[in-house]
mmCIF file of C-alpha atoms in Angstrom:
data_model
loop_
_atom_site.group_PDB
_atom_site.id
_atom_site.type_symbol
_atom_site.label_atom_id
_atom_site.label_comp_id
_atom_site.label_asym_id
_atom_site.label_seq_id
_atom_site.Cartn_x
_atom_site.Cartn_y
_atom_site.Cartn_z
ATOM 1 C CA MET A 1 23.065 -41.021 40.513
ATOM 2 C CA THR A 2 24.968 -41.975 43.332
ATOM 3 C CA ASP A 3 28.886 -41.874 43.731
ATOM 4 C CA LYS A 4 28.796 -45.601 44.281
ATOM 5 C CA ASN A 5 26.946 -45.824 40.393
ATOM 6 C CA LYS A 6 29.216 -43.117 39.410
ATOM 7 C CA LYS A 7 31.792 -45.197 40.355
ATOM 8 C CA SER A 8 30.273 -48.884 38.660
ATOM 9 C CA MET A 9 29.341 -46.875 35.147
ATOM 10 C CA ARG A 10 33.318 -46.098 34.679
ATOM 11 C CA MET A 11 34.728 -49.433 35.412
ATOM 12 C CA ASP A 12 32.195 -50.711 33.210
ATOM 13 C CA TYR A 13 32.879 -48.398 30.491
ATOM 14 C CA GLN A 14 36.296 -48.694 30.862
ATOM 15 C CA ALA A 15 36.382 -52.462 30.816
ATOM 16 C CA ILE A 16 34.561 -52.126 27.838
ATOM 17 C CA PHE A 17 37.488 -49.495 26.283
ATOM 18 C CA LYS A 18 40.148 -51.884 27.783
ATOM 19 C CA LYS A 19 37.949 -55.259 25.828
ATOM 20 C CA ALA A 20 37.504 -53.396 22.450
ATOM 21 C CA TYR A 21 41.081 -52.305 22.542
ATOM 22 C CA HIS A 22 42.199 -55.552 22.747
ATOM 23 C CA LEU A 23 39.768 -57.274 19.919
ATOM 24 C CA MET A 24 41.324 -53.921 18.041
ATOM 25 C CA ASP A 25 45.037 -55.350 18.334
ATOM 26 C CA GLU A 26 45.642 -57.163 15.196
ATOM 27 C CA ALA A 27 47.605 -55.649 12.360
ATOM 28 C CA ILE A 28 45.681 -55.288 9.134
ATOM 29 C CA ILE A 29 47.941 -57.138 7.184
ATOM 30 C CA ALA A 30 50.815 -59.088 7.667
ATOM 31 C CA GLY A 31 53.942 -56.789 8.221
ATOM 32 C CA ASN A 32 54.009 -53.302 9.080
ATOM 33 C CA CYS A 33 51.534 -51.047 6.791
ATOM 34 C CA GLY A 34 52.835 -48.061 7.417
ATOM 35 C CA GLU A 35 55.914 -48.786 5.213
ATOM 36 C CA ARG A 36 54.166 -49.718 2.961
ATOM 37 C CA CYS A 37 52.884 -46.344 2.287
ATOM 38 C CA GLY A 38 55.182 -44.267 4.162
ATOM 39 C CA TYR A 39 53.487 -43.521 7.364
ATOM 40 C CA HIS A 40 50.782 -41.444 5.821
ATOM 41 C CA CYS A 41 48.993 -40.939 8.205
ATOM 42 C CA CYS A 42 51.043 -41.550 11.180
ATOM 43 C CA ARG A 43 53.366 -39.195 11.872
ATOM 44 C CA ARG A 44 53.400 -35.924 13.761
ATOM 45 C CA ASN A 45 53.220 -33.445 10.525
ATOM 46 C CA ASP A 46 52.372 -33.380 6.943
ATOM 47 C CA VAL A 47 54.287 -32.789 4.181
ATOM 48 C CA ASP A 48 53.121 -29.015 4.522
ATOM 49 C CA GLY A 49 54.077 -28.859 7.787
ATOM 50 C CA LYS A 50 50.728 -29.065 8.953
ATOM 51 C CA ARG A 51 50.116 -30.903 12.329
ATOM 52 C CA LEU A 52 48.391 -33.984 11.990
ATOM 53 C CA GLY A 53 46.007 -35.377 14.033
ATOM 54 C CA MET A 54 43.153 -37.305 15.324
ATOM 55 C CA TYR A 55 39.173 -37.519 17.618
ATOM 56 C CA LEU A 56 39.050 -39.877 20.135
ATOM 57 C CA LEU A 57 36.075 -41.254 20.654
ATOM 58 C CA PRO A 58 33.235 -39.648 23.067
ATOM 59 C CA LEU A 59 34.826 -41.316 26.866
ATOM 60 C CA GLU A 60 38.008 -42.652 24.991
ATOM 61 C CA TYR A 61 40.463 -39.597 26.418
ATOM 62 C CA GLU A 62 38.590 -39.827 30.113
ATOM 63 C CA TYR A 63 39.112 -43.995 30.392
ATOM 64 C CA MET A 64 41.772 -44.736 27.951
ATOM 65 C CA GLN A 65 44.015 -41.862 26.994
ATOM 66 C CA GLY A 66 44.158 -39.483 29.681
ATOM 67 C CA GLU A 67 47.524 -40.435 31.321
ATOM 68 C CA VAL A 68 48.848 -40.990 27.652
ATOM 69 C CA VAL A 69 47.964 -37.715 25.647
ATOM 70 C CA ALA A 70 49.251 -34.612 26.894
ATOM 71 C CA ASP A 71 49.104 -32.262 23.158
ATOM 72 C CA TYR A 72 45.301 -31.982 22.122
ATOM 73 C CA ASP A 73 42.782 -29.435 21.502
ATOM 74 C CA LEU A 74 39.462 -29.549 22.470
ATOM 75 C CA HIS A 75 36.776 -28.904 19.537
ATOM 76 C CA ARG A 76 32.845 -27.922 20.235
ATOM 77 C CA HIS A 77 30.004 -28.339 18.068
ATOM 78 C CA ARG A 78 28.984 -24.769 18.605
ATOM 79 C CA HIS A 79 32.130 -24.474 16.147
ATOM 80 C CA TYR A 80 32.453 -27.287 14.458
ATOM 81 C CA ASN A 81 30.524 -29.638 12.776
ATOM 82 C CA LEU A 82 30.136 -32.331 15.328
ATOM 83 C CA PRO A 83 26.491 -34.086 16.695
ATOM 84 C CA PRO A 84 24.544 -31.762 18.902
ATOM 85 C CA LYS A 85 24.245 -34.103 22.280
ATOM 86 C CA ILE A 86 28.000 -34.786 22.302
ATOM 87 C CA LYS A 87 29.560 -31.830 24.696
ATOM 88 C CA LYS A 88 33.615 -32.012 23.488
ATOM 89 C CA TYR A 89 35.803 -34.225 21.620
ATOM 90 C CA TYR A 90 39.114 -34.525 22.244
ATOM 91 C CA TYR A 91 41.078 -33.448 18.279
ATOM 92 C CA ILE A 92 44.617 -35.036 19.675
ATOM 93 C CA TYR A 93 48.265 -34.903 17.664
ATOM 94 C CA CYS A 94 50.384 -37.522 16.800
ATOM 95 C CA HIS A 95 53.492 -38.082 18.888
ATOM 96 C CA LEU A 96 55.856 -38.995 16.896
ATOM 97 C CA ALA A 97 57.718 -37.789 13.755
ATOM 98 C CA GLU A 98 56.904 -40.785 12.138
ATOM 99 C CA GLY A 99 55.133 -44.054 13.477
ATOM 100 C CA CYS A 100 53.438 -44.492 16.662
ATOM 101 C CA LEU A 101 53.309 -45.934 19.780
ATOM 102 C CA ARG A 102 50.900 -48.724 19.096
ATOM 103 C CA ASP A 103 50.275 -50.478 22.531
ATOM 104 C CA HIS A 104 48.643 -46.780 22.959
ATOM 105 C CA ARG A 105 47.124 -45.961 19.347
ATOM 106 C CA PRO A 106 43.223 -44.921 19.683
ATOM 107 C CA ILE A 107 40.366 -46.144 18.070
ATOM 108 C CA GLN A 108 40.620 -44.342 15.109
ATOM 109 C CA CYS A 109 44.115 -46.041 14.311
ATOM 110 C CA ARG A 110 43.113 -49.358 14.949
ATOM 111 C CA THR A 111 40.029 -50.000 12.515
ATOM 112 C CA TYR A 112 40.989 -47.376 9.657
ATOM 113 C CA PRO A 113 39.761 -47.488 7.196
ATOM 114 C CA PHE A 114 36.861 -48.953 8.207
ATOM 115 C CA GLU A 115 34.169 -46.587 9.565
ATOM 116 C CA PRO A 116 31.532 -48.010 11.996
ATOM 117 C CA HIS A 117 27.918 -48.046 10.297
ATOM 118 C CA LEU A 118 24.471 -48.274 11.847
ATOM 119 C CA GLU A 119 21.624 -48.242 9.037
ATOM 120 C CA ASN A 120 17.629 -49.267 9.944
ATOM 121 C CA GLY A 121 19.309 -51.176 12.651
ATOM 122 C CA ALA A 122 21.465 -52.831 11.492
ATOM 123 C CA PHE A 123 24.779 -52.563 12.288
ATOM 124 C CA SER A 124 27.888 -53.093 9.195
ATOM 125 C CA LEU A 125 31.395 -51.392 8.704
ATOM 126 C CA VAL A 126 32.119 -49.524 6.049
ATOM 127 C CA ILE A 127 34.579 -47.498 3.914
ATOM 128 C CA GLU A 128 34.280 -44.263 2.632
ATOM 129 C CA LYS A 129 34.082 -43.423 -1.182
ATOM 130 C CA GLU A 130 35.996 -39.597 -0.253
ATOM 131 C CA GLN A 131 38.267 -40.010 2.782
ATOM 132 C CA ILE A 132 40.789 -37.424 4.345
ATOM 133 C CA HIS A 133 43.851 -39.526 3.919
ATOM 134 C CA GLY A 134 43.215 -41.962 1.659
ATOM 135 C CA CYS A 135 44.559 -45.339 2.627
ATOM 136 C CA VAL A 136 46.572 -46.778 0.324
ATOM 137 C CA LEU A 137 45.994 -50.485 1.269
ATOM 138 C CA ILE A 138 42.322 -50.381 -0.554
ATOM 139 C CA GLY A 139 43.693 -51.176 -3.368
ATOM 140 C CA SER A 140 45.136 -54.348 -1.876
ATOM 141 C CA ILE A 141 41.836 -55.268 -0.083
ATOM 142 C CA SER A 142 42.301 -59.354 -0.699
ATOM 143 C CA GLU A 143 45.694 -59.143 1.753
ATOM 144 C CA TRP A 144 43.490 -57.881 4.362
ATOM 145 C CA ARG A 145 43.682 -60.599 7.773
ATOM 146 C CA GLN A 146 40.698 -61.684 8.590
ATOM 147 C CA ASP A 147 41.995 -61.002 12.358
ATOM 148 C CA PHE A 148 41.930 -57.769 11.449
ATOM 149 C CA ILE A 149 38.368 -57.626 10.472
ATOM 150 C CA ASP A 150 37.045 -59.199 13.002
ATOM 151 C CA GLY A 151 38.403 -57.495 15.882
ATOM 152 C CA VAL A 152 37.455 -54.328 13.831
ATOM 153 C CA TYR A 153 33.760 -55.730 13.805
ATOM 154 C CA ASN A 154 33.521 -57.289 17.209
ATOM 155 C CA GLY A 155 35.419 -54.186 18.988
ATOM 156 C CA TRP A 156 32.666 -51.846 17.655
ATOM 157 C CA LEU A 157 30.101 -54.331 18.873
ATOM 158 C CA GLU A 158 32.046 -54.233 22.418
ATOM 159 C CA LEU A 159 32.164 -50.071 22.151
ATOM 160 C CA MET A 160 27.947 -49.292 20.854
ATOM 161 C CA LYS A 161 27.664 -50.605 24.687
ATOM 162 C CA ILE A 162 27.686 -47.098 25.771
ATOM 163 C CA PRO A 163 24.912 -45.021 24.408
ATOM 164 C CA ILE A 164 27.012 -42.280 23.060
ATOM 165 C CA ILE A 165 29.331 -44.093 21.158
ATOM 166 C CA LYS A 166 26.280 -45.732 19.801
ATOM 167 C CA TYR A 167 24.522 -41.845 19.464
ATOM 168 C CA HIS A 168 28.092 -40.776 17.950
ATOM 169 C CA ILE A 169 28.147 -43.569 15.126
ATOM 170 C CA GLU A 170 24.349 -43.369 14.356
ATOM 171 C CA TYR A 171 25.306 -39.875 13.437
ATOM 172 C CA PHE A 172 28.019 -39.748 11.417
ATOM 173 C CA SER A 173 25.920 -42.890 9.711
ATOM 174 C CA LYS A 174 23.260 -40.792 8.656
ATOM 175 C CA GLU A 175 25.476 -37.690 7.206
ATOM 176 C CA ARG A 176 26.886 -41.001 5.517
ATOM 177 C CA ILE A 177 23.808 -42.228 4.272
ATOM 178 C CA ALA A 178 22.966 -38.574 3.394
ATOM 179 C CA ALA A 179 25.997 -37.570 1.403
ATOM 180 C CA ASP A 180 26.025 -41.149 -0.527
ATOM 181 C CA ASN A 181 29.778 -42.074 0.825
ATOM 182 C CA ILE A 182 29.762 -45.017 0.866
ATOM 183 C CA MET A 183 32.066 -47.469 -1.204
ATOM 184 C CA ILE A 184 32.400 -50.799 0.186
ATOM 185 C CA ARG A 185 30.171 -52.476 2.992
ATOM 186 C CA TYR A 186 31.050 -55.486 5.339
ATOM 187 C CA THR A 187 28.359 -57.049 7.574
ATOM 188 C CA ALA A 188 27.781 -60.239 9.596
ATOM 189 C CA ASN A 189 27.815 -62.174 6.493
ATOM 190 C CA GLY A 190 30.599 -60.984 4.722
ATOM 191 C CA TYR A 191 31.373 -58.230 1.745
ATOM 192 C CA ASP A 192 27.823 -57.184 0.218
ATOM 193 C CA HIS A 193 29.523 -55.209 -2.393
ATOM 194 C CA PRO A 194 29.553 -56.958 -5.764
ATOM 195 C CA ILE A 195 32.695 -54.990 -7.031
ATOM 196 C CA TYR A 196 34.509 -56.569 -4.748
ATOM 197 C CA GLN A 197 33.444 -60.564 -4.442
ATOM 198 C CA GLN A 198 36.204 -61.753 -6.504
ATOM 199 C CA VAL A 199 38.999 -60.544 -4.654
ATOM 200 C CA LEU A 200 38.423 -59.686 -0.844
ATOM 201 C CA PRO A 201 38.885 -62.285 1.863
ATOM 202 C CA LYS A 202 36.590 -64.859 2.413
#
């Protein structure tokens, strides 16, 4: 690959990330969701003093977060249960004691508690049964703004144009399927979990 082609690819990937960030910039509910849960996952340290952080997507550090994030660890698949085709993941630590640098928040913060999911070639958003943080807003799902849901859905469709991110999604989707770890699914036709049909936004 020539230097010109590499530069073109960098520009294309950054454009995709910027579009996804914009699409995923909608608030999940009216108001500040962090106030609802006491910034349960948006803070520097857990209640026991353990540092809190999150994974960036492949290439997200290089194209969107490199000038913002200074505090991170590199995790490699030979030491962690990570996709073997991805050489490294950036695990970044939160900047603030409470709250976040909202304009710079990464994809995982913009889309939580939704996870992107690919199954039999079909894309959906899912909420897992087993979650590290356990989002309190799952109990108030009827309050979720449709602009948030649409933005997350369309943002992930944009990000899947990047091959390594599509592979990332496929890898964790297979793990999720094998573990039967899907509680709620949102598709292009809306929610498909019968338990929630009466309370979910139309």
